[in-house]
Amino acid sequence: PAPKPNQPTSFEATADKEDTSAPETVVQSSVPQPKDDFQEELVIRPLHSGDIYASFQFRTLWETDFMRGNKVSHYRLFPKSLGQVISKFSVRELHISFTQGYWRTMQWGQPFLPSPPGAELWVWFQDSVTDVDGTWKELTNVLSGIFCASLNFIDSTNTVQPSASFKPLGIGNVTDHRFLRYATLPREIVCTENLTPWKKLLPCGSKAGLAVLLKSEKLFHSSFHSQAVHIRPVCQDWQCKTTSWELRQTLNVVFDLHTPGQGKLEWSLFKMFSRTLTEACPLASSSKIYIDITDDPQGEQFEVSPATHLLSQAMVLGDRRTFSVYDLTQQITFGTVRSLNLLIRWKSSEDMLRPLLHAERYVAGYGLQTGEIHTLMYNNHPYRSFPVLLLDSVPWYLRLYIHTLTVTSKGKDNKPSYIHYQPSKDRVRPHLLEMLVQLPPNSVTEVTVQFERALLKWTEYTPDPNHGFYVGSSVISSLVPSIVAMDTNSTREQPLFSSFFPCKEESSYFMRVYTEPLLVNLPTPDFSMPYNVICLTCTVVAVGYGSLYNLLTRSFQIEEPSPGLAKRIANIIRKMRGVPPL
Amino acid sequence: MAAPLTLLLLVAVTVRAALYRSSLADLISERVEVVSPLTAWKRVVEGLALLDLGVSPYSGDVFHETPLIIYLFHFLVDYAEITFMLADVITAVALYLSVKDYNKQVFRKQKYALEADRYPLDCLELIRSPKEMQYIPLKVAMFYLLNPFTILSCVAKSTCGLNNAVIALFVLSTIKGNVLLSAIFLSLATYQSIYPLTLCAAALLYLLQRQYIPVNLRRFSFWWFVAQYAFMYLGSLFVIVGLSFFLLGSWDFLPSVYGFILSVPDLTPNIGLFWYFFAEMFEHFRLFFLCVFQINVFFYTVPLSIKLKEHPVFLIFMQLAVISIFKSYPTVGDIALYMAFLPVWSHLHRFLRNIFLVSCVLLACSALFPVLWHLWIYAGSANSNFYYAITLLFNVAQILLVSDYFYAFLRREHHLSHGLYLKRKDGSEATLVLK
């Protein structure tokens, strides 16, 4: 019997594994099944500060064409909700991330996949889209429903069209930036309601494979937590004869298991995630755990158990790193107890290498009238200078004065070679500032710009106006010179964590750094006073009107004293009698 | 008269130059009472910087000046201080000359009326003498140049100074009787900010009076003159707007300048009534009250023109005052312009009723503005209501001042026709009331 076309077969596959006598379901269809492939991996990197950086990546590759006329209807590993989003909104690339916490570059090094605090969404649309802004609005609302996040707050006042940053990460030769939209919501909070629909998109859900470790009570009890979905078209082979859609779901988390005063503790999978692994996801073609042992080749700093003889080397973040590999598709990895609980015990500590590119941002000034945004970019390379592209999107209610923009390196003026500035329009769009700055070696570059704070209408403030308003992180993108030669062959089999950013040349790798979001206070009116203010101001206008009306319509007359009350009543009676008045 | 005027100009220029060199200049140019989003110098510099970056200054919401200001300061940005001092000097000299001419006409009219025996006998003490009128033009120039409001406005490099200069030149050309120049300067003033449009009526009345054309709607000569003036005015306005179009090649400046003045999207606090009112307005009624407040500025033109058709110069003063109080983004520079006219009506002081109260309130409010701003914005111990209250009080004081002078003027006219010491029917002393 032919199966129903829209039913995912993941759970049937799990059940079928034990029952070998069940008949194989043969799909009778005229169109050959598109090939799809699912890989999952977990990279664990012990950080020098005693924290543990765990990065999950789940990749689904599917050779299909969403843009074709007849709709795709048989979804297997690729989640249907995202497939429908791609075809309905003609999306070429979609990158969405939800982050809680700020990545501390100076203490933790560089992340595999950077993300700013809050929510970030950037999308490249196909060139067939005619109304990009309308499609963007619908897309944000649909994604808001899929991820249970308030992405519907993304509108024209916080969306920008960068002109140079955020080039497409997948294949494609369209570089018309009219089809790119970028928005951040720095105020967005990430919680279990966002993790649950994210987990549902995985082929095995959270029932098998690495995703069983994703328990929200432990994940959100961390210093940094970021979950992201990246969709892009990639080449299947070297000649790029066929393209397939790649969906990557990534989750980066930094655990702080370091109790002060006791030195670095030992940690284990159970301690971090309150679960151990018992099996790989049956639908995955590869399921691996990588532990970064580059800093400890002889086993002097820490000890990993259970020991493994599988080693792998990869070029990631400009450096050749060595990893211990645990292959979950092999049954012997789980040992006799049928469960894998990795354990690391620290022995000694050492300083880490400073990251090459690092950035900070803060607001200077006092009072609620003006202020200054300072962005500091650190180039820690001893002798090489490299250019960085700085993207700043400032909301309209902080009015930037671009004539006060100064860029200084080592105390001297450093003129950017490319400036693209789009001023804001009140209540319509934010400021967009993009600059290409050359950072001299071993230096700090400071970018300052003054702004003025606007008074908003009383309905435009959030319910907690004195909390302040968030300004999204600046994005600094650059090609950083790398110590070892990078691998430019993108179709070779590589661990997922090293193959995210495309590598076009050997001597440098692409890095994106996000700064802190800013929290800025605006002057507030008194929210309890709308009626009073209207009455008082109208009274003043009426005073003016009344005085002028009096003087314009009346003329001077001699005042006759009016008779007393008794006389007036007497006059009335006299008038009634017909007798002349007093 | 030239020597005292020159001395006054020197003193004024010295005071301004000294303040430019001091550290107060930066402080003053940030004050919201002195600059508004329409007139701030920082925004002019920002607009020129945007032009250098290749972006149209009107594509954002920071720059709201007219393209002629871009033309002007493109060449003069390095000489900005001299430009603004020169604008103040031009305003003062223009007011001086126009008041001198006006006084001559007043005296001449009075002489004819005296010879025709039109004044009752007991109001001879209301008659003005050349001796008392001799120093009035100098006082007018002094009131303008040495007014702290004007000095602050000049040191802050607020373009209000340039607007005042254009209006003063308009007043001068009207009083001298030059119809073409009057129309040109009025169109320039209207082009800069829309509100001087209401001065059209006053200019027409004055010029009709000067050319002895009676103001009678049934006569052809009246309409012919009105048509001529309207043609000159509208023609020069179209020429200026066309020139502005050719500067940047687009009509972007129309919504950015005039749309901004009329729709008040920017709620930066100032000394006017609009900002807090529209910050606290219910969205449903916003358009309605916007229309009400904007009509309020233009609304007094016709009634005032009808009442003051014999006295067009007083009408100009009243119109300038109404504009300065009720416009959407007032600054102290606008107030300084109509206050400069007060010495011209110094003969009315015996009929003023509230002048002590008004001057005390104005002084107190001027002192309290920076204090309460600091408490709200910097100290955080007061909130916006404090500053708003002082705004209300300041505007009420201005309204009382203007209506007081209007009352005094009307009362003097009444006495000139009915006699100064009035008796009631039974012979006792009478009081005059408005009925």
mmCIF file of N, CA and C in Angstrom, chain A residues 38 40-43 54-58 191-192 194-222 224-228 249-255 269-270 272-277:
data_model
loop_
_atom_site.group_PDB
_atom_site.id
_atom_site.type_symbol
_atom_site.label_atom_id
_atom_site.label_comp_id
_atom_site.label_asym_id
_atom_site.label_seq_id
_atom_site.Cartn_x
_atom_site.Cartn_y
_atom_site.Cartn_z
ATOM 1 N N PHE A 38 20.751 13.757 6.570
ATOM 2 C CA PHE A 38 20.726 14.451 7.849
ATOM 3 C C PHE A 38 21.998 14.115 8.618
ATOM 4 N N GLU A 40 24.233 15.143 12.314
ATOM 5 C CA GLU A 40 24.195 15.899 13.559
ATOM 6 C C GLU A 40 25.571 15.818 14.202
ATOM 7 N N GLU A 41 25.943 16.865 14.873
ATOM 8 C CA GLU A 41 27.227 16.846 15.573
ATOM 9 C C GLU A 41 27.164 17.776 16.763
ATOM 10 N N LEU A 42 28.033 17.475 17.695
ATOM 11 C CA LEU A 42 28.166 18.285 18.900
ATOM 12 C C LEU A 42 29.646 18.550 19.094
ATOM 13 N N VAL A 43 30.022 19.800 19.240
ATOM 14 C CA VAL A 43 31.414 20.168 19.499
ATOM 15 C C VAL A 43 31.480 20.709 20.908
ATOM 16 N N ALA A 54 29.456 24.393 24.310
ATOM 17 C CA ALA A 54 28.896 23.264 23.578
ATOM 18 C C ALA A 54 28.138 23.805 22.385
ATOM 19 N N SER A 55 28.432 23.286 21.200
ATOM 20 C CA SER A 55 27.779 23.778 19.987
ATOM 21 C C SER A 55 27.170 22.604 19.260
ATOM 22 N N PHE A 56 25.849 22.592 19.149
ATOM 23 C CA PHE A 56 25.138 21.553 18.425
ATOM 24 C C PHE A 56 24.883 22.043 17.014
ATOM 25 N N GLN A 57 25.070 21.175 16.022
ATOM 26 C CA GLN A 57 24.652 21.541 14.667
ATOM 27 C C GLN A 57 23.903 20.379 14.073
ATOM 28 N N PHE A 58 22.749 20.650 13.503
ATOM 29 C CA PHE A 58 21.948 19.622 12.836
ATOM 30 C C PHE A 58 21.749 20.077 11.410
ATOM 31 N N CYS A 191 13.146 31.690 25.585
ATOM 32 C CA CYS A 191 12.771 30.792 26.684
ATOM 33 C C CYS A 191 12.281 29.473 26.113
ATOM 34 N N THR A 192 11.711 28.639 26.954
ATOM 35 C CA THR A 192 11.323 27.295 26.541
ATOM 36 C C THR A 192 10.336 27.324 25.380
ATOM 37 N N ASN A 194 10.408 29.050 22.871
ATOM 38 C CA ASN A 194 11.114 29.147 21.603
ATOM 39 C C ASN A 194 11.887 27.880 21.321
ATOM 40 N N LEU A 195 12.331 27.192 22.371
ATOM 41 C CA LEU A 195 13.130 25.991 22.158
ATOM 42 C C LEU A 195 12.249 24.851 21.655
ATOM 43 N N THR A 196 11.040 24.755 22.163
ATOM 44 C CA THR A 196 10.190 23.622 21.808
ATOM 45 C C THR A 196 9.874 23.580 20.306
ATOM 46 N N PRO A 197 9.394 24.658 19.688
ATOM 47 C CA PRO A 197 9.158 24.546 18.247
ATOM 48 C C PRO A 197 10.441 24.353 17.455
ATOM 49 N N TRP A 198 11.558 24.856 17.963
ATOM 50 C CA TRP A 198 12.838 24.661 17.280
ATOM 51 C C TRP A 198 13.201 23.177 17.283
ATOM 52 N N LYS A 199 12.978 22.529 18.427
ATOM 53 C CA LYS A 199 13.297 21.101 18.496
ATOM 54 C C LYS A 199 12.367 20.290 17.606
ATOM 55 N N LYS A 200 11.144 20.767 17.453
ATOM 56 C CA LYS A 200 10.176 20.020 16.646
ATOM 57 C C LYS A 200 10.588 19.965 15.182
ATOM 58 N N LEU A 201 11.422 20.909 14.741
ATOM 59 C CA LEU A 201 11.828 20.927 13.348
ATOM 60 C C LEU A 201 12.830 19.822 13.038
ATOM 61 N N LEU A 202 13.439 19.225 14.066
ATOM 62 C CA LEU A 202 14.453 18.192 13.826
ATOM 63 C C LEU A 202 13.762 16.896 13.403
ATOM 64 N N PRO A 203 14.424 16.103 12.530
ATOM 65 C CA PRO A 203 13.785 14.863 12.063
ATOM 66 C C PRO A 203 13.498 13.896 13.207
ATOM 67 N N CYS A 204 14.434 13.776 14.143
ATOM 68 C CA CYS A 204 14.189 12.874 15.254
ATOM 69 C C CYS A 204 13.521 13.588 16.415
ATOM 70 N N GLY A 205 13.182 14.854 16.247
ATOM 71 C CA GLY A 205 12.600 15.607 17.352
ATOM 72 C C GLY A 205 13.596 15.676 18.480
ATOM 73 N N SER A 206 13.132 15.506 19.710
ATOM 74 C CA SER A 206 14.065 15.435 20.838
ATOM 75 C C SER A 206 14.019 14.043 21.444
ATOM 76 N N LYS A 207 13.724 13.048 20.596
ATOM 77 C CA LYS A 207 13.551 11.701 21.120
ATOM 78 C C LYS A 207 14.769 10.826 20.939
ATOM 79 N N ALA A 208 15.607 11.126 19.944
ATOM 80 C CA ALA A 208 16.770 10.276 19.697
ATOM 81 C C ALA A 208 17.892 11.137 19.187
ATOM 82 N N GLY A 209 19.098 10.625 19.370
ATOM 83 C CA GLY A 209 20.261 11.355 18.855
ATOM 84 C C GLY A 209 20.714 12.419 19.838
ATOM 85 N N LEU A 210 21.426 13.412 19.325
ATOM 86 C CA LEU A 210 22.001 14.435 20.194
ATOM 87 C C LEU A 210 20.938 15.347 20.780
ATOM 88 N N ALA A 211 19.776 15.395 20.123
ATOM 89 C CA ALA A 211 18.780 16.355 20.597
ATOM 90 C C ALA A 211 18.172 15.955 21.931
ATOM 91 N N VAL A 212 18.430 14.711 22.415
ATOM 92 C CA VAL A 212 17.869 14.350 23.722
ATOM 93 C C VAL A 212 18.537 15.166 24.820
ATOM 94 N N LEU A 213 19.732 15.703 24.526
ATOM 95 C CA LEU A 213 20.427 16.496 25.542
ATOM 96 C C LEU A 213 19.793 17.859 25.748
ATOM 97 N N LEU A 214 18.918 18.257 24.824
ATOM 98 C CA LEU A 214 18.412 19.636 24.880
ATOM 99 C C LEU A 214 17.234 19.724 25.826
ATOM 100 N N LYS A 215 17.558 19.788 27.109
ATOM 101 C CA LYS A 215 16.499 19.935 28.106
ATOM 102 C C LYS A 215 16.504 21.380 28.566
ATOM 103 N N SER A 216 15.334 22.001 28.580
ATOM 104 C CA SER A 216 15.343 23.455 28.755
ATOM 105 C C SER A 216 15.754 23.888 30.153
ATOM 106 N N GLU A 217 15.509 23.067 31.171
ATOM 107 C CA GLU A 217 15.839 23.581 32.499
ATOM 108 C C GLU A 217 17.345 23.698 32.685
ATOM 109 N N LYS A 218 18.103 22.900 31.949
ATOM 110 C CA LYS A 218 19.550 23.027 32.044
ATOM 111 C C LYS A 218 20.102 24.004 31.022
ATOM 112 N N LEU A 219 19.470 24.018 29.847
ATOM 113 C CA LEU A 219 19.990 24.881 28.788
ATOM 114 C C LEU A 219 19.871 26.348 29.140
ATOM 115 N N PHE A 220 18.782 26.727 29.769
ATOM 116 C CA PHE A 220 18.597 28.142 30.065
ATOM 117 C C PHE A 220 19.275 28.554 31.356
ATOM 118 N N HIS A 221 19.873 27.595 32.045
ATOM 119 C CA HIS A 221 20.630 27.920 33.261
ATOM 120 C C HIS A 221 22.090 28.033 32.867
ATOM 121 N N SER A 222 22.365 28.915 31.927
ATOM 122 C CA SER A 222 23.711 29.002 31.356
ATOM 123 C C SER A 222 24.070 30.460 31.163
ATOM 124 N N PHE A 224 25.283 31.713 28.334
ATOM 125 C CA PHE A 224 25.003 32.153 26.971
ATOM 126 C C PHE A 224 24.222 31.047 26.306
ATOM 127 N N HIS A 225 23.181 31.412 25.593
ATOM 128 C CA HIS A 225 22.387 30.395 24.923
ATOM 129 C C HIS A 225 21.907 30.989 23.614
ATOM 130 N N SER A 226 22.171 30.300 22.525
ATOM 131 C CA SER A 226 21.761 30.844 21.235
ATOM 132 C C SER A 226 21.282 29.711 20.365
ATOM 133 N N GLN A 227 20.095 29.843 19.800
ATOM 134 C CA GLN A 227 19.606 28.844 18.863
ATOM 135 C C GLN A 227 19.322 29.545 17.552
ATOM 136 N N ALA A 228 19.639 28.866 16.471
ATOM 137 C CA ALA A 228 19.514 29.529 15.172
ATOM 138 C C ALA A 228 19.053 28.538 14.135
ATOM 139 N N GLN A 249 20.350 23.739 11.789
ATOM 140 C CA GLN A 249 19.838 24.234 13.062
ATOM 141 C C GLN A 249 21.005 24.157 14.035
ATOM 142 N N THR A 250 21.334 25.277 14.622
ATOM 143 C CA THR A 250 22.494 25.304 15.508
ATOM 144 C C THR A 250 22.057 25.773 16.880
ATOM 145 N N LEU A 251 22.715 25.259 17.880
ATOM 146 C CA LEU A 251 22.439 25.689 19.244
ATOM 147 C C LEU A 251 23.772 25.793 19.948
ATOM 148 N N ASN A 252 24.113 26.994 20.362
ATOM 149 C CA ASN A 252 25.369 27.240 21.083
ATOM 150 C C ASN A 252 25.031 27.568 22.514
ATOM 151 N N VAL A 253 25.742 26.918 23.416
ATOM 152 C CA VAL A 253 25.475 27.207 24.826
ATOM 153 C C VAL A 253 26.793 27.193 25.582
ATOM 154 N N VAL A 254 26.944 28.105 26.502
ATOM 155 C CA VAL A 254 28.146 28.167 27.344
ATOM 156 C C VAL A 254 27.701 27.953 28.775
ATOM 157 N N PHE A 255 28.227 26.862 29.356
ATOM 158 C CA PHE A 255 27.877 26.561 30.740
ATOM 159 C C PHE A 255 28.954 27.101 31.656
ATOM 160 N N LEU A 269 28.629 15.123 30.609
ATOM 161 C CA LEU A 269 27.391 15.351 29.868
ATOM 162 C C LEU A 269 26.209 15.359 30.811
ATOM 163 N N PHE A 270 26.264 14.494 31.802
ATOM 164 C CA PHE A 270 25.142 14.412 32.723
ATOM 165 C C PHE A 270 25.021 15.682 33.545
ATOM 166 N N MET A 272 26.007 18.655 32.658
ATOM 167 C CA MET A 272 25.602 19.806 31.849
ATOM 168 C C MET A 272 24.157 19.692 31.421
ATOM 169 N N PHE A 273 23.775 18.496 30.950
ATOM 170 C CA PHE A 273 22.469 18.378 30.291
ATOM 171 C C PHE A 273 21.486 17.534 31.074
ATOM 172 N N SER A 274 21.893 16.964 32.153
ATOM 173 C CA SER A 274 21.104 16.046 32.999
ATOM 174 C C SER A 274 20.619 14.847 32.214
ATOM 175 N N ARG A 275 21.320 14.480 31.156
ATOM 176 C CA ARG A 275 20.987 13.290 30.382
ATOM 177 C C ARG A 275 22.293 12.716 29.867
ATOM 178 N N THR A 276 22.266 11.448 29.533
ATOM 179 C CA THR A 276 23.386 10.876 28.798
ATOM 180 C C THR A 276 22.843 10.393 27.465
ATOM 181 N N LEU A 277 23.776 10.057 26.568
ATOM 182 C CA LEU A 277 23.358 9.641 25.237
ATOM 183 C C LEU A 277 23.253 8.125 25.188
#
